[in-house]
Short mmCIF file of C-alpha atoms in Angstrom, two decimals:
data_model
loop_
_atom_site.label_atom_id
_atom_site.label_comp_id
_atom_site.label_asym_id
_atom_site.label_seq_id
_atom_site.Cartn_x
_atom_site.Cartn_y
_atom_site.Cartn_z
CA MET A 1 -0.02 0.01 -0.01
CA PHE A 2 2.80 2.35 0.82
CA TYR A 3 4.51 1.61 -2.36
CA LYS A 4 1.34 2.36 -4.45
CA SER A 5 0.89 5.64 -2.40
CA LEU A 6 4.51 6.55 -3.01
CA LYS A 7 4.14 5.84 -6.67
CA ALA A 8 1.08 7.89 -6.96
CA THR A 9 2.54 10.74 -5.10
CA PHE A 10 5.73 10.41 -7.22
CA GLY A 11 3.52 10.40 -10.43
CA ILE A 12 1.69 13.52 -9.50
CA ALA A 13 4.91 15.27 -8.52
CA LEU A 14 6.63 14.36 -11.74
CA GLY A 15 3.64 15.39 -13.72
CA ALA A 16 3.62 18.77 -11.99
CA ALA A 17 7.42 19.08 -12.80
CA VAL A 18 6.87 18.18 -16.39
CA LEU A 19 4.14 20.73 -16.72
CA GLY A 20 5.99 23.29 -14.87
CA THR A 21 8.90 22.82 -17.24
CA THR A 22 6.59 23.00 -20.25
CA VAL A 23 4.85 26.11 -18.98
CA ALA A 24 8.18 27.69 -18.27
CA ALA A 25 9.40 26.81 -21.72
CA ALA A 26 6.39 28.24 -23.34
CA GLU A 27 6.78 31.47 -21.49
CA PHE A 28 10.48 31.89 -22.36
CA PRO A 29 11.87 34.40 -21.95
CA ALA A 30 10.11 35.11 -18.69
CA ARG A 31 12.62 37.99 -17.78
CA ASP A 32 15.44 40.02 -19.21
CA ILE A 33 18.33 37.87 -20.66
CA ARG A 34 21.88 38.64 -19.21
CA LEU A 35 24.44 38.25 -21.86
CA ILE A 36 27.97 37.98 -20.15
CA VAL A 37 30.87 39.23 -22.18
CA PRO A 38 33.99 38.16 -20.47
CA TRP A 39 36.15 41.11 -21.68
CA PRO A 40 36.19 44.62 -20.70
CA ALA A 41 33.71 47.11 -22.44
CA GLY A 42 35.04 48.68 -25.61
CA GLY A 43 36.73 45.58 -27.40
CA GLY A 44 35.62 43.77 -30.48
CA ALA A 45 33.76 41.13 -28.66
CA ASP A 46 31.91 43.54 -26.53
CA ALA A 47 30.81 45.64 -29.69
CA ILE A 48 29.73 42.55 -31.68
CA SER A 49 27.86 41.25 -28.78
CA ARG A 50 26.06 44.62 -28.03
CA LYS A 51 25.27 45.13 -31.60
CA ILE A 52 23.71 41.67 -32.30
CA SER A 53 21.89 41.69 -28.73
CA ASN A 54 20.20 45.16 -29.55
CA ILE A 55 18.77 43.92 -32.86
CA ALA A 56 17.85 40.39 -31.39
CA GLU A 57 15.93 41.74 -28.38
CA GLN A 58 13.51 43.58 -30.86
CA ASP A 59 11.89 40.10 -31.54
CA LEU A 60 11.51 39.20 -27.85
CA PRO A 61 9.04 40.34 -25.06
CA LYS A 62 11.97 41.03 -22.87
CA SER A 63 15.32 42.84 -23.21
CA ILE A 64 18.84 41.51 -23.54
CA TYR A 65 21.44 43.32 -21.51
CA VAL A 66 25.18 43.00 -21.71
CA GLU A 67 27.30 42.62 -18.58
CA ASN A 68 31.12 42.85 -18.76
CA ILE A 69 32.89 40.44 -16.36
CA ALA A 70 36.57 40.36 -17.32
CA GLY A 71 39.39 38.23 -15.72
CA ALA A 72 41.33 35.07 -15.80
CA VAL A 73 41.31 34.94 -19.66
CA THR A 74 37.45 34.83 -19.86
CA ALA A 75 37.05 32.32 -17.21
CA THR A 76 35.63 34.63 -14.56
CA GLY A 77 32.61 35.66 -16.47
CA LEU A 78 32.05 32.32 -18.02
CA ILE A 79 32.05 30.48 -14.79
CA GLN A 80 29.45 32.99 -13.45
CA MET A 81 27.64 31.84 -16.66
CA THR A 82 27.76 28.11 -15.92
CA ASN A 83 26.82 28.52 -12.36
CA ALA A 84 23.71 30.51 -13.35
CA ARG A 85 20.23 28.77 -13.24
CA PRO A 86 20.06 26.87 -16.53
CA ASP A 87 16.85 28.26 -17.92
CA GLY A 88 18.04 30.35 -20.83
CA HIS A 89 18.09 33.62 -18.97
CA THR A 90 21.86 33.74 -18.83
CA VAL A 91 24.08 33.42 -21.93
CA GLY A 92 27.98 33.79 -22.26
CA VAL A 93 30.17 34.91 -25.06
CA LEU A 94 33.05 32.50 -25.85
CA THR A 95 36.27 33.59 -27.80
CA TYR A 96 39.57 31.91 -28.96
CA ASP A 97 40.72 31.98 -25.24
CA SER A 98 37.60 30.37 -23.90
CA ILE A 99 37.73 27.36 -26.31
CA ILE A 100 41.54 26.81 -26.80
CA THR A 101 43.69 28.74 -24.21
CA LEU A 102 41.92 27.93 -21.03
CA PRO A 103 40.99 24.16 -21.87
CA ARG A 104 44.60 23.52 -23.11
CA GLY A 105 46.31 24.81 -19.99
CA GLU A 106 43.60 23.63 -17.63
CA MET A 107 44.30 27.06 -16.10
CA VAL A 108 41.24 27.77 -13.97
CA PRO A 109 39.61 25.34 -11.52
CA GLY A 110 36.05 24.84 -12.23
CA TYR A 111 36.14 25.90 -15.70
CA SER A 112 34.97 23.44 -18.39
CA LEU A 113 33.34 23.54 -21.76
CA ASP A 114 31.40 20.43 -20.67
CA LYS A 115 29.33 22.87 -18.38
CA MET A 116 28.19 24.77 -21.51
CA LYS A 117 25.72 24.38 -24.23
CA PRO A 118 26.77 26.17 -27.50
CA ILE A 119 23.98 28.07 -29.05
CA ALA A 120 25.80 29.40 -32.16
CA ARG A 121 28.88 30.83 -33.82
CA ILE A 122 28.25 34.45 -34.97
CA THR A 123 31.49 35.78 -36.51
CA SER A 124 35.07 34.87 -37.35
CA GLU A 125 37.95 37.30 -37.89
CA ALA A 126 41.08 36.35 -39.62
CA ASP A 127 44.46 37.23 -38.10
CA ALA A 128 46.31 39.82 -40.09
CA ILE A 129 49.82 41.57 -40.00
CA VAL A 130 49.71 45.18 -39.49
CA VAL A 131 52.91 47.41 -39.74
CA SER A 132 53.52 50.61 -38.17
CA LYS A 133 54.20 53.68 -40.33
CA HIS A 134 57.40 54.19 -38.37
CA SER A 135 58.81 50.91 -39.68
CA GLY A 136 59.22 51.86 -43.25
CA ILE A 137 57.61 48.77 -44.22
CA GLU A 138 55.04 49.15 -47.16
CA SER A 139 54.15 45.54 -48.13
CA TYR A 140 54.23 41.93 -47.26
CA GLU A 141 57.16 41.57 -49.48
CA ASP A 142 58.93 44.33 -47.60
CA LEU A 143 58.20 42.68 -44.26
CA ILE A 144 59.47 39.08 -45.21
CA SER A 145 62.52 40.60 -46.83
CA ARG A 146 63.46 42.63 -43.93
CA ALA A 147 62.99 39.60 -41.54
CA LYS A 148 65.11 37.49 -43.67
CA GLU A 149 67.88 40.25 -43.90
CA ASN A 150 67.73 40.91 -40.31
CA PRO A 151 66.97 37.64 -38.34
CA GLY A 152 65.29 38.35 -34.91
CA GLN A 153 65.22 42.13 -35.43
CA VAL A 154 61.80 42.81 -36.73
CA ARG A 155 59.64 43.46 -33.71
CA VAL A 156 56.14 41.87 -33.99
CA GLY A 157 53.55 42.11 -31.25
CA VAL A 158 51.09 39.39 -30.42
CA ALA A 159 48.86 38.37 -27.51
CA PRO A 160 50.54 36.09 -24.69
CA LYS A 161 51.96 32.72 -25.38
CA GLY A 162 49.45 30.17 -26.41
CA SER A 163 47.00 32.64 -27.96
CA GLY A 164 45.96 32.50 -31.45
CA PRO A 165 48.07 35.40 -32.68
CA TYR A 166 51.23 34.01 -30.89
CA LEU A 167 50.57 30.56 -32.72
CA SER A 168 50.21 32.50 -35.95
CA ALA A 169 53.61 34.10 -35.42
CA MET A 170 55.11 30.63 -34.74
CA GLN A 171 53.66 29.11 -37.84
CA LEU A 172 54.47 32.07 -39.91
CA GLU A 173 58.27 31.79 -38.98
CA LYS A 174 58.33 27.96 -39.70
CA LEU A 175 56.31 28.42 -43.06
CA LEU A 176 58.29 31.46 -44.38
CA ASP A 177 61.61 30.46 -42.88
CA VAL A 178 62.08 33.81 -40.99
CA ASP A 179 62.89 34.71 -37.48
CA PHE A 180 60.82 37.58 -35.96
CA ASN A 181 61.41 39.26 -32.68
CA VAL A 182 58.12 38.20 -31.10
CA ILE A 183 56.87 40.40 -28.23
CA THR A 184 53.85 39.49 -26.23
CA TYR A 185 51.28 41.96 -24.73
CA ALA A 186 48.79 41.14 -22.08
CA GLY A 187 45.12 42.23 -22.38
CA SER A 188 43.39 43.46 -25.56
CA SER A 189 45.05 44.51 -28.79
CA SER A 190 44.93 48.25 -27.64
CA ALA A 191 48.19 47.73 -26.12
CA GLU A 192 49.82 46.69 -29.42
CA ALA A 193 48.00 49.53 -31.24
CA GLU A 194 49.80 52.04 -28.83
CA ALA A 195 53.17 50.33 -29.34
CA LEU A 196 52.62 50.49 -33.18
CA LEU A 197 51.71 54.32 -32.69
CA SER A 198 54.91 54.92 -30.64
CA GLY A 199 57.09 52.82 -32.95
CA GLU A 200 57.97 50.36 -30.25
CA LEU A 201 56.77 47.72 -32.70
CA ASP A 202 57.35 47.30 -36.44
CA ALA A 203 54.44 44.94 -36.82
CA ALA A 204 51.45 43.25 -34.91
CA ILE A 205 49.25 40.29 -35.36
CA SER A 206 45.54 40.51 -34.76
CA SER A 207 42.45 41.09 -36.75
CA LEU A 208 42.16 44.11 -38.92
CA GLY A 209 38.98 45.04 -37.19
CA ASP A 210 41.15 45.30 -33.86
CA PHE A 211 43.24 47.97 -35.53
CA SER A 212 40.58 49.73 -37.40
CA GLY A 213 41.25 53.09 -35.71
CA ILE A 214 45.02 53.30 -36.62
CA LEU A 215 44.40 51.81 -40.01
CA ALA A 216 41.87 54.55 -40.68
CA SER A 217 44.30 57.30 -39.46
CA GLY A 218 47.10 56.07 -41.56
CA ASP A 219 49.29 55.23 -38.62
CA ALA A 220 49.40 51.77 -39.51
CA LYS A 221 48.88 49.55 -42.54
CA GLY A 222 47.59 46.00 -43.26
CA VAL A 223 49.98 44.09 -45.35
CA VAL A 224 48.56 40.51 -45.31
CA GLU A 225 45.54 38.73 -43.92
CA LEU A 226 45.98 35.06 -42.93
CA THR A 227 43.06 33.57 -44.83
CA SER A 228 42.09 32.40 -48.30
CA VAL A 229 39.14 34.71 -48.36
CA GLN A 230 39.51 38.26 -49.39
CA ASN A 231 38.37 40.86 -46.82
CA ALA A 232 35.26 42.77 -48.40
CA THR A 233 36.08 45.73 -46.27
CA TYR A 234 39.80 45.91 -46.38
CA THR A 235 40.17 45.13 -50.26
CA ASP A 236 43.61 46.54 -50.35
CA VAL A 237 44.90 44.00 -47.81
CA PRO A 238 46.04 40.78 -49.72
CA THR A 239 45.43 37.31 -48.30
CA LEU A 240 48.14 35.07 -47.55
CA LYS A 241 46.70 32.41 -49.88
CA SER A 242 47.35 35.06 -52.84
CA LYS A 243 50.84 34.98 -51.85
CA GLY A 244 51.22 31.29 -52.26
CA HIS A 245 50.78 29.98 -48.73
CA ASP A 246 48.02 28.23 -46.99
CA LEU A 247 47.53 29.34 -43.48
CA GLN A 248 44.25 30.46 -41.89
CA THR A 249 44.13 31.54 -38.36
CA GLY A 250 41.93 34.01 -36.24
CA SER A 251 39.34 34.49 -33.52
CA PHE A 252 35.59 34.33 -33.34
CA ILE A 253 32.53 34.97 -31.28
CA VAL A 254 30.23 32.00 -30.02
CA LEU A 255 27.20 32.06 -27.74
CA ALA A 256 26.67 29.52 -25.12
CA ALA A 257 24.34 28.63 -22.15
CA PRO A 258 24.80 26.45 -19.03
CA ALA A 259 24.92 22.99 -19.90
CA ASN A 260 21.39 21.94 -18.66
CA THR A 261 19.51 24.68 -20.36
CA PRO A 262 16.23 23.31 -21.81
CA ASP A 263 16.38 22.60 -25.70
CA GLU A 264 13.32 24.66 -26.11
CA ALA A 265 15.03 27.87 -24.61
CA VAL A 266 18.30 27.14 -26.74
CA GLU A 267 16.14 26.80 -29.78
CA THR A 268 14.40 30.23 -29.05
CA LEU A 269 17.63 31.92 -28.52
CA GLU A 270 19.19 30.43 -31.59
CA ALA A 271 16.44 31.47 -33.70
CA THR A 272 16.34 34.94 -32.44
CA PHE A 273 20.08 35.46 -32.74
CA LYS A 274 19.91 33.98 -36.29
CA ALA A 275 17.13 36.45 -37.27
CA ALA A 276 19.42 39.23 -35.99
CA TYR A 277 22.41 37.84 -37.78
CA GLU A 278 20.63 37.74 -41.08
CA SER A 279 19.50 41.33 -40.70
CA PRO A 280 20.84 43.91 -43.17
CA GLU A 281 21.59 46.19 -40.14
CA PHE A 282 23.93 43.57 -38.68
CA LYS A 283 25.59 42.48 -41.91
CA ASP A 284 26.23 46.17 -43.07
CA TRP A 285 27.63 46.96 -39.53
CA LEU A 286 29.98 44.18 -39.67
CA ALA A 287 31.14 45.10 -43.21
CA GLN A 288 31.93 48.51 -41.82
CA ILE A 289 34.27 47.11 -39.13
CA GLY A 290 35.96 44.57 -41.26
CA VAL A 291 34.52 41.41 -39.48
CA THR A 292 33.18 38.40 -41.36
CA ALA A 293 29.69 37.18 -40.64
CA ASP A 294 30.20 33.38 -40.09
CA TRP A 295 27.10 31.50 -38.62
CA LEU A 296 27.03 27.94 -37.37
CA GLY A 297 24.07 26.63 -35.59
CA SER A 298 23.91 24.65 -32.29
CA ASP A 299 24.52 21.24 -33.73
CA GLU A 300 27.24 22.47 -36.18
CA VAL A 301 29.09 24.52 -33.72
CA VAL A 302 29.69 21.55 -31.43
CA ALA A 303 31.37 19.52 -33.99
CA TRP A 304 33.28 22.67 -35.08
CA ILE A 305 34.72 23.24 -31.53
CA ASP A 306 35.87 19.51 -31.27
CA GLU A 307 37.73 19.91 -34.63
CA LEU A 308 39.27 23.19 -33.91
CA GLN A 309 40.48 21.94 -30.59
CA THR A 310 41.96 18.71 -32.08
CA LYS A 311 43.90 20.57 -34.76
CA THR A 312 45.12 23.31 -32.52
CA PHE A 313 46.21 21.04 -29.71
CA THR A 314 48.15 18.98 -32.12
CA LEU A 315 49.93 22.09 -33.36
CA MET A 316 50.66 23.17 -29.79
CA ASP A 317 52.11 19.87 -29.18
CA GLU A 318 54.30 20.09 -32.35
CA LEU A 319 55.49 23.47 -31.16
CA ASN A 320 56.00 22.41 -27.56
CA LEU A 321 53.50 24.85 -26.14
#
């Protein structure tokens, strides 16, 4: 009798739980959505996240607000995201460091991609080599010629060891048989931009969008982009493929929610951000800043992350990083 009573009680509770979940899913979003950007305000990831969110929220009954929580190479903000209630009302922004640098080094206790459910990839940005006007370098050919003639003398700024730009520099040295004086800078590319302006650096590696200000002012010049696809905004910057070499590196923006977020909420978020992504307003804005729209949905982005990690970690092993 007790078993039957317990079974009946459990059945009622389970039914109520399922009904509650269904109702909650049907009402999603029930409150404003928090989008955590794990970098300081003002950077490229922050600008892209704010722009697409502003467009996406127009199709929702609630708002999407951005919160910048920087620290620990994106881990501080993303751990807050994974610890949030998994109901779709908290979303995080992942970049290269979130998917490669942190997992590779097992740098922060409690951080794991297994605690996240990817929603979509929104953009990709190829790395590029930008030279300072103080360097006297006018082209890709000038840069490589000077590096060959003066081994270890051409000063190239990149993000810290293990980052995408750092790996790009290592691959370029091997591919082109040159020896740069690679100098690392912590934080965003703004420190490298200042070093280019002062003449502290001859060149730097990051996306063209990251250096848009000093490119527009004429204080720096893009000499090559590490991709096979011509940038529609910076049409005067050749691709490395056009120079006879196949190397494609860069960063990206991926959105993710806590791992146990209901599929219905993820589907709503994916559809909402996809509509914003496809809007002329977003595409035109990306073109203005030189960033490539590059969508992958929730199923595709999971496979892409696995492939990217395998390829990059193998390269790191080869370079003893």
